């Protein structure tokens, strides 16, 4: 074995580990990063984690949020999920340094597949990993997104190997990387990866057609499809569970054709267009990719004492007021609702990208340029509605994902990749000095020219007025000129950052020029270039994610402290639910940390439950709150109110109101007396009886309640119909009376109903999702193929070699 072949990988791993830990250096002292989404996740997943720790098994259901929902997209471990252990080996560093290391390593593998020199590959990997967007998602807690982005280059590397006729290596790497990509559990990022790969395959197909090598292309495509299927199949349990739940979630179709106000609307097969395109990148905002604070940076920025905003405040209200208000100024003037930071890819990296446009030849360039343009155009969303609406209406699954601006992850990958390929060609002797010089000039004219344009004329090209400027109108009345001062500061940001980009591009272009003229050595150029790229990106990154975002591990792992209201409510040891009206209930993971909440925090909650909230709970329908067994209302940290009218865990009704559409179901709740009546969709469920004799002696009470099993006891003198304050989910929950499986029904839009026979009975609901067993068997089969196919391949190759 030639150990020298592995030396570059060893050096790269050491460099990447050091760079990751240095950037997130607080992890060395045991600190952890504060992440808002992860904080909410801790609240949401508490039920599942406690069950897992106590019983050593997975519940796949949680009860502490949205009155109950499947745990598939919150926290779930699946049988035969062996890829998890491979992922742990790769991400061995403390979080979030582990994800940054993954960025670097995965991109290095891709550049290696493209035969880039290892030193240049290390530089390219750092350029990719330190891209501002890939760093700022850690601050928000988008760990699954970072995880999925991290494996994207590795998947592409496997595909590249296949098209380079390294079939066995390409097959194994594609299958394994795809398994890791799916395991990361961010379908949106994986979906965007699919677009990137599709463009690559189209380019390869065109090339094969032109060169008359279609049979070879078809063979490669077959190997690629087989590898992909095995990688996907290894995650069968996860994917099948996701698919099953997606039909019930806000990503699934709605049967309602009216709005909460009673106005007509079209049936939806996914998310609403307005919701999908809420975060649409402005067309002019695209210049943020090469000029960091082109539109004011993040939603809020800190402005120093030299700012016009600060000086106006200091002159009129004093130093302390100026210091306070200047710490968080609404500097962003783009069209998106919230922006954590600009998605800055880098002025130098973009300059190298355009160098590649003019210097790199062949299908790789066409793929990377086409994918970049595709990514940026689709990120414009409603600002380029012709294309966006076409994709929403006609491209499968596109309407299942929101925040279309995040499709720029394709550009985040393609721009530095073509930039490094440009350097590879620039330092290669295969290209003439004249070709290199012409490409260098053109790239400089474009990027340097754009930067110079905004340096000279940027302040006169835009109005610099933001969507949130109205928030300063109250201050403006007392301190005239405050908004004008803010606009002046926005102009200064554009000027300063345009000048910064221009100087960086000028420095790099000058170095490459001197290299061409024989004035500088390649090693010197690479060292200085690497330093400039890291300075360019890291100096922007640290403005938004830095050591201030870290705190003690204890505070991260236990982020919530019980309030006086929480403590008092927790004294009640019964089974009930809580609503927290001191916050937005449907964006609140904190309450779920202490109580079984009717609210929660999740991007893919159950659609019918979201509709119940929008159409009924938001209108303060007490009967609906009662049927959800909402016993306590939290008013503030100090105050709560007990609701004596809560229906309890189960009750008997005397009449069923039959309707034949989802519209009628939701409208019926407007006036439904939930303690004695229930509404049921007769087109879907046939109970056979619409009225039941009132039995004043009938009783039904809960005797056991955990996440996967509910046990009730009933005693009646006549047949009755019971309503259970539990979410209806037919693909998992089964009902038993005295051990015999019986049908149950969806009533009151989201709850469970059951015919209860006369006499004493034990009623049991068990959560037994068949999809888990099915998926685990398929996963095991695919893992077997992942091992056996390469072994068989090697055996056949060796046999042919010997013969």
PDB file of C-alpha atoms in Angstrom, residues 212-484:
ATOM      1  CA  UNK A 212     -21.753   9.465 -30.131  1.00  0.00           C
ATOM      2  CA  UNK A 213     -21.117   7.670 -26.847  1.00  0.00           C
ATOM      3  CA  UNK A 214     -24.734   7.228 -25.744  1.00  0.00           C
ATOM      4  CA  UNK A 215     -24.286   3.502 -24.871  1.00  0.00           C
ATOM      5  CA  UNK A 216     -21.538   4.453 -22.396  1.00  0.00           C
ATOM      6  CA  UNK A 217     -23.739   7.207 -20.960  1.00  0.00           C
ATOM      7  CA  UNK A 218     -26.639   4.777 -20.539  1.00  0.00           C
ATOM      8  CA  UNK A 219     -24.358   2.331 -18.723  1.00  0.00           C
ATOM      9  CA  UNK A 220     -23.145   5.102 -16.436  1.00  0.00           C
ATOM     10  CA  UNK A 221     -26.716   6.239 -15.828  1.00  0.00           C
ATOM     11  CA  UNK A 222     -27.751   2.712 -14.881  1.00  0.00           C
ATOM     12  CA  UNK A 223     -24.910   2.458 -12.352  1.00  0.00           C
ATOM     13  CA  UNK A 224     -25.817   5.894 -11.016  1.00  0.00           C
ATOM     14  CA  UNK A 225     -29.495   4.996 -10.610  1.00  0.00           C
ATOM     15  CA  UNK A 226     -28.626   1.715  -8.881  1.00  0.00           C
ATOM     16  CA  UNK A 227     -26.299   3.496  -6.434  1.00  0.00           C
ATOM     17  CA  UNK A 228     -28.885   6.172  -5.742  1.00  0.00           C
ATOM     18  CA  UNK A 229     -31.610   3.608  -5.133  1.00  0.00           C
ATOM     19  CA  UNK A 230     -29.459   1.742  -2.634  1.00  0.00           C
ATOM     20  CA  UNK A 231     -28.556   4.986  -0.836  1.00  0.00           C
ATOM     21  CA  UNK A 232     -32.190   6.010  -0.707  1.00  0.00           C
ATOM     22  CA  UNK A 233     -33.336   2.511   0.183  1.00  0.00           C
ATOM     23  CA  UNK A 234     -30.982   2.383   3.156  1.00  0.00           C
ATOM     24  CA  UNK A 235     -33.196   5.115   4.630  1.00  0.00           C
ATOM     25  CA  UNK A 236     -36.468   3.362   3.788  1.00  0.00           C
ATOM     26  CA  UNK A 237     -37.910   3.565   7.297  1.00  0.00           C
ATOM     27  CA  UNK A 238     -37.240   7.283   7.548  1.00  0.00           C
ATOM     28  CA  UNK A 239     -38.548   8.012   4.053  1.00  0.00           C
ATOM     29  CA  UNK A 240     -41.651   5.839   4.287  1.00  0.00           C
ATOM     30  CA  UNK A 241     -42.566   7.365   7.647  1.00  0.00           C
ATOM     31  CA  UNK A 242     -41.955  10.838   6.218  1.00  0.00           C
ATOM     32  CA  UNK A 243     -44.122  10.092   3.182  1.00  0.00           C
ATOM     33  CA  UNK A 244     -46.900   8.715   5.336  1.00  0.00           C
ATOM     34  CA  UNK A 245     -46.899  11.739   7.630  1.00  0.00           C
ATOM     35  CA  UNK A 246     -46.446  14.275   4.796  1.00  0.00           C
ATOM     36  CA  UNK A 247     -49.974  13.532   3.582  1.00  0.00           C
ATOM     37  CA  UNK A 248     -51.320  14.629   6.982  1.00  0.00           C
ATOM     38  CA  UNK A 249     -48.976  17.585   7.471  1.00  0.00           C
ATOM     39  CA  UNK A 250     -49.111  21.193   6.325  1.00  0.00           C
ATOM     40  CA  UNK A 251     -47.130  19.970   3.293  1.00  0.00           C
ATOM     41  CA  UNK A 252     -50.090  17.801   2.269  1.00  0.00           C
ATOM     42  CA  UNK A 253     -53.306  18.756   0.549  1.00  0.00           C
ATOM     43  CA  UNK A 254     -56.158  20.570   2.224  1.00  0.00           C
ATOM     44  CA  UNK A 255     -59.777  19.634   1.638  1.00  0.00           C
ATOM     45  CA  UNK A 256     -61.043  23.049   2.701  1.00  0.00           C
ATOM     46  CA  UNK A 257     -62.281  25.406   0.016  1.00  0.00           C
ATOM     47  CA  UNK A 258     -63.055  28.327   2.323  1.00  0.00           C
ATOM     48  CA  UNK A 259     -60.843  30.682   4.310  1.00  0.00           C
ATOM     49  CA  UNK A 260     -61.267  31.282   8.069  1.00  0.00           C
ATOM     50  CA  UNK A 261     -63.371  34.309   7.093  1.00  0.00           C
ATOM     51  CA  UNK A 262     -65.672  32.163   4.971  1.00  0.00           C
ATOM     52  CA  UNK A 263     -64.321  33.348   1.634  1.00  0.00           C
ATOM     53  CA  UNK A 264     -63.842  30.812  -1.177  1.00  0.00           C
ATOM     54  CA  UNK A 265     -60.375  29.406  -1.888  1.00  0.00           C
ATOM     55  CA  UNK A 266     -58.913  26.699  -4.085  1.00  0.00           C
ATOM     56  CA  UNK A 267     -58.043  23.283  -2.719  1.00  0.00           C
ATOM     57  CA  UNK A 268     -54.324  23.079  -2.033  1.00  0.00           C
ATOM     58  CA  UNK A 269     -52.047  20.115  -2.758  1.00  0.00           C
ATOM     59  CA  UNK A 270     -49.201  21.733  -0.819  1.00  0.00           C
ATOM     60  CA  UNK A 271     -48.196  25.010   0.734  1.00  0.00           C
ATOM     61  CA  UNK A 272     -49.804  28.272  -0.381  1.00  0.00           C
ATOM     62  CA  UNK A 273     -47.848  30.281  -2.946  1.00  0.00           C
ATOM     63  CA  UNK A 274     -47.702  33.276  -0.651  1.00  0.00           C
ATOM     64  CA  UNK A 275     -46.189  31.135   2.106  1.00  0.00           C
ATOM     65  CA  UNK A 276     -43.752  29.416  -0.284  1.00  0.00           C
ATOM     66  CA  UNK A 277     -42.455  32.719  -1.663  1.00  0.00           C
ATOM     67  CA  UNK A 278     -42.513  34.748   1.559  1.00  0.00           C
ATOM     68  CA  UNK A 279     -38.706  34.634   1.622  1.00  0.00           C
ATOM     69  CA  UNK A 280     -37.877  35.613  -1.957  1.00  0.00           C
ATOM     70  CA  UNK A 281     -34.471  37.054  -2.767  1.00  0.00           C
ATOM     71  CA  UNK A 282     -34.660  40.493  -4.369  1.00  0.00           C
ATOM     72  CA  UNK A 283     -33.212  40.672  -7.880  1.00  0.00           C
ATOM     73  CA  UNK A 284     -30.938  43.571  -6.947  1.00  0.00           C
ATOM     74  CA  UNK A 285     -30.235  41.820  -3.636  1.00  0.00           C
ATOM     75  CA  UNK A 286     -28.295  39.206  -5.611  1.00  0.00           C
ATOM     76  CA  UNK A 287     -25.316  41.576  -5.470  1.00  0.00           C
ATOM     77  CA  UNK A 288     -25.121  40.625  -1.767  1.00  0.00           C
ATOM     78  CA  UNK A 289     -23.344  37.501  -2.989  1.00  0.00           C
ATOM     79  CA  UNK A 290     -20.263  39.597  -3.867  1.00  0.00           C
ATOM     80  CA  UNK A 291     -20.804  42.816  -1.847  1.00  0.00           C
ATOM     81  CA  UNK A 292     -21.707  41.765   1.714  1.00  0.00           C
ATOM     82  CA  UNK A 293     -23.831  44.656   3.020  1.00  0.00           C
ATOM     83  CA  UNK A 294     -25.180  45.708  -0.352  1.00  0.00           C
ATOM     84  CA  UNK A 295     -28.651  45.966   1.217  1.00  0.00           C
ATOM     85  CA  UNK A 296     -27.670  46.792   4.761  1.00  0.00           C
ATOM     86  CA  UNK A 297     -26.526  43.365   5.967  1.00  0.00           C
ATOM     87  CA  UNK A 298     -28.817  41.528   8.393  1.00  0.00           C
ATOM     88  CA  UNK A 299     -32.218  42.726   9.535  1.00  0.00           C
ATOM     89  CA  UNK A 300     -30.494  44.521  12.407  1.00  0.00           C
ATOM     90  CA  UNK A 301     -26.894  45.654  12.615  1.00  0.00           C
ATOM     91  CA  UNK A 302     -24.910  47.504  15.237  1.00  0.00           C
ATOM     92  CA  UNK A 303     -23.879  50.982  14.133  1.00  0.00           C
ATOM     93  CA  UNK A 304     -20.898  52.600  15.813  1.00  0.00           C
ATOM     94  CA  UNK A 305     -20.384  56.091  17.145  1.00  0.00           C
ATOM     95  CA  UNK A 306     -19.235  57.305  13.737  1.00  0.00           C
ATOM     96  CA  UNK A 307     -22.606  56.550  12.155  1.00  0.00           C
ATOM     97  CA  UNK A 308     -25.033  59.297  11.236  1.00  0.00           C
ATOM     98  CA  UNK A 309     -27.764  57.447  13.111  1.00  0.00           C
ATOM     99  CA  UNK A 310     -25.753  57.544  16.342  1.00  0.00           C
ATOM    100  CA  UNK A 311     -24.770  61.177  15.983  1.00  0.00           C
ATOM    101  CA  UNK A 312     -28.348  62.389  15.416  1.00  0.00           C
ATOM    102  CA  UNK A 313     -29.481  60.496  18.509  1.00  0.00           C
ATOM    103  CA  UNK A 314     -26.569  61.738  20.608  1.00  0.00           C
ATOM    104  CA  UNK A 315     -27.166  65.367  19.654  1.00  0.00           C
ATOM    105  CA  UNK A 316     -30.879  65.225  20.451  1.00  0.00           C
ATOM    106  CA  UNK A 317     -31.281  62.571  23.163  1.00  0.00           C
ATOM    107  CA  UNK A 318     -27.904  62.040  24.773  1.00  0.00           C
ATOM    108  CA  UNK A 319     -25.116  59.457  24.667  1.00  0.00           C
ATOM    109  CA  UNK A 320     -26.863  56.659  26.565  1.00  0.00           C
ATOM    110  CA  UNK A 321     -29.946  56.748  24.330  1.00  0.00           C
ATOM    111  CA  UNK A 322     -27.750  56.863  21.220  1.00  0.00           C
ATOM    112  CA  UNK A 323     -25.714  53.891  22.418  1.00  0.00           C
ATOM    113  CA  UNK A 324     -28.820  51.881  23.247  1.00  0.00           C
ATOM    114  CA  UNK A 325     -30.666  52.484  19.979  1.00  0.00           C
ATOM    115  CA  UNK A 326     -27.544  52.069  17.833  1.00  0.00           C
ATOM    116  CA  UNK A 327     -26.874  48.559  19.101  1.00  0.00           C
ATOM    117  CA  UNK A 328     -29.683  47.120  16.948  1.00  0.00           C
ATOM    118  CA  UNK A 329     -30.559  49.265  13.950  1.00  0.00           C
ATOM    119  CA  UNK A 330     -32.897  48.164  11.165  1.00  0.00           C
ATOM    120  CA  UNK A 331     -30.310  48.549   8.438  1.00  0.00           C
ATOM    121  CA  UNK A 332     -31.648  45.958   5.980  1.00  0.00           C
ATOM    122  CA  UNK A 333     -33.685  47.585   3.206  1.00  0.00           C
ATOM    123  CA  UNK A 334     -34.466  44.556   1.036  1.00  0.00           C
ATOM    124  CA  UNK A 335     -37.814  42.823   0.559  1.00  0.00           C
ATOM    125  CA  UNK A 336     -37.446  39.732   2.745  1.00  0.00           C
ATOM    126  CA  UNK A 337     -39.245  39.623   6.127  1.00  0.00           C
ATOM    127  CA  UNK A 338     -36.138  38.643   8.111  1.00  0.00           C
ATOM    128  CA  UNK A 339     -32.497  38.258   7.089  1.00  0.00           C
ATOM    129  CA  UNK A 340     -29.987  36.906   9.584  1.00  0.00           C
ATOM    130  CA  UNK A 341     -27.085  38.042   7.404  1.00  0.00           C
ATOM    131  CA  UNK A 342     -26.243  38.516   3.730  1.00  0.00           C
ATOM    132  CA  UNK A 343     -25.594  35.277   1.817  1.00  0.00           C
ATOM    133  CA  UNK A 344     -22.081  36.428   0.967  1.00  0.00           C
ATOM    134  CA  UNK A 345     -20.135  33.951  -1.206  1.00  0.00           C
ATOM    135  CA  UNK A 346     -17.116  36.235  -1.466  1.00  0.00           C
ATOM    136  CA  UNK A 347     -15.811  38.919  -3.818  1.00  0.00           C
ATOM    137  CA  UNK A 348     -12.645  36.927  -4.507  1.00  0.00           C
ATOM    138  CA  UNK A 349     -14.534  33.663  -4.987  1.00  0.00           C
ATOM    139  CA  UNK A 350     -16.914  35.336  -7.428  1.00  0.00           C
ATOM    140  CA  UNK A 351     -13.969  36.829  -9.302  1.00  0.00           C
ATOM    141  CA  UNK A 352     -12.474  33.341  -9.616  1.00  0.00           C
ATOM    142  CA  UNK A 353     -15.857  32.027 -10.765  1.00  0.00           C
ATOM    143  CA  UNK A 354     -15.870  34.451 -13.684  1.00  0.00           C
ATOM    144  CA  UNK A 355     -12.256  33.602 -14.370  1.00  0.00           C
ATOM    145  CA  UNK A 356     -13.501  30.032 -14.759  1.00  0.00           C
ATOM    146  CA  UNK A 357     -16.302  31.140 -17.068  1.00  0.00           C
ATOM    147  CA  UNK A 358     -13.689  32.407 -19.533  1.00  0.00           C
ATOM    148  CA  UNK A 359     -10.869  29.916 -18.889  1.00  0.00           C
ATOM    149  CA  UNK A 360     -12.350  26.511 -18.029  1.00  0.00           C
ATOM    150  CA  UNK A 361     -13.495  24.482 -21.015  1.00  0.00           C
ATOM    151  CA  UNK A 362     -15.911  21.614 -21.403  1.00  0.00           C
ATOM    152  CA  UNK A 363     -19.069  20.271 -19.873  1.00  0.00           C
ATOM    153  CA  UNK A 364     -18.143  20.886 -16.226  1.00  0.00           C
ATOM    154  CA  UNK A 365     -18.186  24.624 -16.860  1.00  0.00           C
ATOM    155  CA  UNK A 366     -21.553  24.440 -18.636  1.00  0.00           C
ATOM    156  CA  UNK A 367     -22.993  22.473 -15.738  1.00  0.00           C
ATOM    157  CA  UNK A 368     -21.707  24.832 -13.038  1.00  0.00           C
ATOM    158  CA  UNK A 369     -22.719  28.015 -14.860  1.00  0.00           C
ATOM    159  CA  UNK A 370     -26.171  26.648 -15.728  1.00  0.00           C
ATOM    160  CA  UNK A 371     -26.762  25.400 -12.162  1.00  0.00           C
ATOM    161  CA  UNK A 372     -25.663  28.743 -10.694  1.00  0.00           C
ATOM    162  CA  UNK A 373     -27.987  30.743 -12.944  1.00  0.00           C
ATOM    163  CA  UNK A 374     -30.826  28.291 -12.289  1.00  0.00           C
ATOM    164  CA  UNK A 375     -30.302  28.614  -8.533  1.00  0.00           C
ATOM    165  CA  UNK A 376     -30.188  32.405  -8.464  1.00  0.00           C
ATOM    166  CA  UNK A 377     -33.192  32.890 -10.758  1.00  0.00           C
ATOM    167  CA  UNK A 378     -35.374  30.519  -8.696  1.00  0.00           C
ATOM    168  CA  UNK A 379     -34.248  32.209  -5.480  1.00  0.00           C
ATOM    169  CA  UNK A 380     -35.949  35.402  -6.689  1.00  0.00           C
ATOM    170  CA  UNK A 381     -39.320  33.718  -6.048  1.00  0.00           C
ATOM    171  CA  UNK A 382     -42.225  36.142  -6.331  1.00  0.00           C
ATOM    172  CA  UNK A 383     -39.850  38.776  -7.699  1.00  0.00           C
ATOM    173  CA  UNK A 384     -39.656  36.643 -10.855  1.00  0.00           C
ATOM    174  CA  UNK A 385     -43.074  35.021 -10.635  1.00  0.00           C
ATOM    175  CA  UNK A 386     -43.264  33.675 -14.211  1.00  0.00           C
ATOM    176  CA  UNK A 387     -40.604  31.045 -13.502  1.00  0.00           C
ATOM    177  CA  UNK A 388     -41.522  30.518  -9.850  1.00  0.00           C
ATOM    178  CA  UNK A 389     -45.226  29.959 -10.519  1.00  0.00           C
ATOM    179  CA  UNK A 390     -44.383  27.455 -13.254  1.00  0.00           C
ATOM    180  CA  UNK A 391     -42.282  25.424 -10.817  1.00  0.00           C
ATOM    181  CA  UNK A 392     -44.907  25.637  -8.058  1.00  0.00           C
ATOM    182  CA  UNK A 393     -47.704  24.559 -10.393  1.00  0.00           C
ATOM    183  CA  UNK A 394     -45.991  21.924 -12.502  1.00  0.00           C
ATOM    184  CA  UNK A 395     -42.731  20.651 -11.005  1.00  0.00           C
ATOM    185  CA  UNK A 396     -43.355  17.717  -8.621  1.00  0.00           C
ATOM    186  CA  UNK A 397     -42.843  18.446  -4.901  1.00  0.00           C
ATOM    187  CA  UNK A 398     -41.738  22.071  -5.471  1.00  0.00           C
ATOM    188  CA  UNK A 399     -44.840  23.306  -3.619  1.00  0.00           C
ATOM    189  CA  UNK A 400     -43.912  21.284  -0.530  1.00  0.00           C
ATOM    190  CA  UNK A 401     -41.102  23.653   0.490  1.00  0.00           C
ATOM    191  CA  UNK A 402     -40.999  27.259   1.604  1.00  0.00           C
ATOM    192  CA  UNK A 403     -38.273  29.915   1.654  1.00  0.00           C
ATOM    193  CA  UNK A 404     -37.387  29.698  -2.035  1.00  0.00           C
ATOM    194  CA  UNK A 405     -34.333  31.900  -1.395  1.00  0.00           C
ATOM    195  CA  UNK A 406     -32.584  28.887   0.138  1.00  0.00           C
ATOM    196  CA  UNK A 407     -32.209  27.263  -3.301  1.00  0.00           C
ATOM    197  CA  UNK A 408     -29.130  29.487  -3.511  1.00  0.00           C
ATOM    198  CA  UNK A 409     -27.295  26.624  -1.803  1.00  0.00           C
ATOM    199  CA  UNK A 410     -26.703  25.339  -5.335  1.00  0.00           C
ATOM    200  CA  UNK A 411     -24.846  28.558  -6.159  1.00  0.00           C
ATOM    201  CA  UNK A 412     -23.042  28.328  -2.819  1.00  0.00           C
ATOM    202  CA  UNK A 413     -21.585  25.040  -4.071  1.00  0.00           C
ATOM    203  CA  UNK A 414     -21.103  25.767  -7.771  1.00  0.00           C
ATOM    204  CA  UNK A 415     -19.457  29.206  -7.535  1.00  0.00           C
ATOM    205  CA  UNK A 416     -16.416  28.154  -5.430  1.00  0.00           C
ATOM    206  CA  UNK A 417     -16.181  24.890  -7.365  1.00  0.00           C
ATOM    207  CA  UNK A 418     -15.790  26.635 -10.728  1.00  0.00           C
ATOM    208  CA  UNK A 419     -13.490  29.170  -9.041  1.00  0.00           C
ATOM    209  CA  UNK A 420     -11.077  26.428  -7.951  1.00  0.00           C
ATOM    210  CA  UNK A 421     -11.267  24.749 -11.349  1.00  0.00           C
ATOM    211  CA  UNK A 422     -10.326  28.150 -12.783  1.00  0.00           C
ATOM    212  CA  UNK A 423      -7.217  28.272 -10.606  1.00  0.00           C
ATOM    213  CA  UNK A 424      -6.376  24.717 -11.636  1.00  0.00           C
ATOM    214  CA  UNK A 425      -6.470  25.757 -15.282  1.00  0.00           C
ATOM    215  CA  UNK A 426      -4.692  29.037 -14.583  1.00  0.00           C
ATOM    216  CA  UNK A 427      -1.711  27.256 -13.032  1.00  0.00           C
ATOM    217  CA  UNK A 428      -1.716  24.546 -15.709  1.00  0.00           C
ATOM    218  CA  UNK A 429       0.768  24.662 -18.552  1.00  0.00           C
ATOM    219  CA  UNK A 430      -1.889  23.331 -20.930  1.00  0.00           C
ATOM    220  CA  UNK A 431      -3.340  26.808 -21.400  1.00  0.00           C
ATOM    221  CA  UNK A 432      -1.427  29.564 -23.112  1.00  0.00           C
ATOM    222  CA  UNK A 433      -0.460  32.771 -21.342  1.00  0.00           C
ATOM    223  CA  UNK A 434      -2.601  34.699 -23.801  1.00  0.00           C
ATOM    224  CA  UNK A 435      -5.719  32.667 -22.891  1.00  0.00           C
ATOM    225  CA  UNK A 436      -5.051  33.181 -19.197  1.00  0.00           C
ATOM    226  CA  UNK A 437      -4.444  36.897 -19.629  1.00  0.00           C
ATOM    227  CA  UNK A 438      -7.632  37.410 -21.628  1.00  0.00           C
ATOM    228  CA  UNK A 439      -9.697  35.462 -19.081  1.00  0.00           C
ATOM    229  CA  UNK A 440      -8.118  37.432 -16.228  1.00  0.00           C
ATOM    230  CA  UNK A 441      -8.945  40.747 -17.863  1.00  0.00           C
ATOM    231  CA  UNK A 442     -12.558  39.795 -18.606  1.00  0.00           C
ATOM    232  CA  UNK A 443     -13.175  38.532 -15.066  1.00  0.00           C
ATOM    233  CA  UNK A 444     -11.672  41.694 -13.608  1.00  0.00           C
ATOM    234  CA  UNK A 445     -13.675  43.933 -15.921  1.00  0.00           C
ATOM    235  CA  UNK A 446     -16.910  42.246 -14.802  1.00  0.00           C
ATOM    236  CA  UNK A 447     -16.430  41.933 -11.023  1.00  0.00           C
ATOM    237  CA  UNK A 448     -14.150  44.946 -10.666  1.00  0.00           C
ATOM    238  CA  UNK A 449     -16.446  46.955 -12.925  1.00  0.00           C
ATOM    239  CA  UNK A 450     -19.569  46.078 -10.930  1.00  0.00           C
ATOM    240  CA  UNK A 451     -17.811  46.979  -7.680  1.00  0.00           C
ATOM    241  CA  UNK A 452     -16.539  50.261  -9.141  1.00  0.00           C
ATOM    242  CA  UNK A 453     -20.011  51.101 -10.456  1.00  0.00           C
ATOM    243  CA  UNK A 454     -21.465  50.887  -6.959  1.00  0.00           C
ATOM    244  CA  UNK A 455     -18.515  52.759  -5.450  1.00  0.00           C
ATOM    245  CA  UNK A 456     -19.086  55.695  -7.807  1.00  0.00           C
ATOM    246  CA  UNK A 457     -22.844  55.684  -8.345  1.00  0.00           C
ATOM    247  CA  UNK A 458     -24.413  53.281  -5.834  1.00  0.00           C
ATOM    248  CA  UNK A 459     -25.774  55.997  -3.539  1.00  0.00           C
ATOM    249  CA  UNK A 460     -27.811  57.495  -6.391  1.00  0.00           C
ATOM    250  CA  UNK A 461     -29.204  54.263  -7.864  1.00  0.00           C
ATOM    251  CA  UNK A 462     -31.598  53.277  -5.051  1.00  0.00           C
ATOM    252  CA  UNK A 463     -33.982  54.882  -2.564  1.00  0.00           C
ATOM    253  CA  UNK A 464     -32.521  52.897   0.392  1.00  0.00           C
ATOM    254  CA  UNK A 465     -35.944  52.773   2.061  1.00  0.00           C
ATOM    255  CA  UNK A 466     -36.757  49.651   4.066  1.00  0.00           C
ATOM    256  CA  UNK A 467     -39.996  47.813   4.862  1.00  0.00           C
ATOM    257  CA  UNK A 468     -39.575  48.487   8.585  1.00  0.00           C
ATOM    258  CA  UNK A 469     -38.711  52.184   8.444  1.00  0.00           C
ATOM    259  CA  UNK A 470     -42.208  52.930   9.728  1.00  0.00           C
ATOM    260  CA  UNK A 471     -41.048  51.642  13.129  1.00  0.00           C
ATOM    261  CA  UNK A 472     -38.917  54.783  13.409  1.00  0.00           C
ATOM    262  CA  UNK A 473     -41.790  57.168  12.669  1.00  0.00           C
ATOM    263  CA  UNK A 474     -42.525  57.647  16.362  1.00  0.00           C
ATOM    264  CA  UNK A 475     -38.898  58.580  17.032  1.00  0.00           C
ATOM    265  CA  UNK A 476     -38.858  60.742  13.917  1.00  0.00           C
ATOM    266  CA  UNK A 477     -41.533  62.999  15.399  1.00  0.00           C
ATOM    267  CA  UNK A 478     -39.379  63.645  18.455  1.00  0.00           C
ATOM    268  CA  UNK A 479     -36.002  63.490  16.703  1.00  0.00           C
ATOM    269  CA  UNK A 480     -36.423  64.813  13.160  1.00  0.00           C
ATOM    270  CA  UNK A 481     -33.879  63.486  10.697  1.00  0.00           C
ATOM    271  CA  UNK A 482     -33.408  60.042  12.226  1.00  0.00           C
ATOM    272  CA  UNK A 483     -34.693  58.183   9.117  1.00  0.00           C
ATOM    273  CA  UNK A 484     -32.600  60.373   6.797  1.00  0.00           C
TER     274      UNK A 484
END
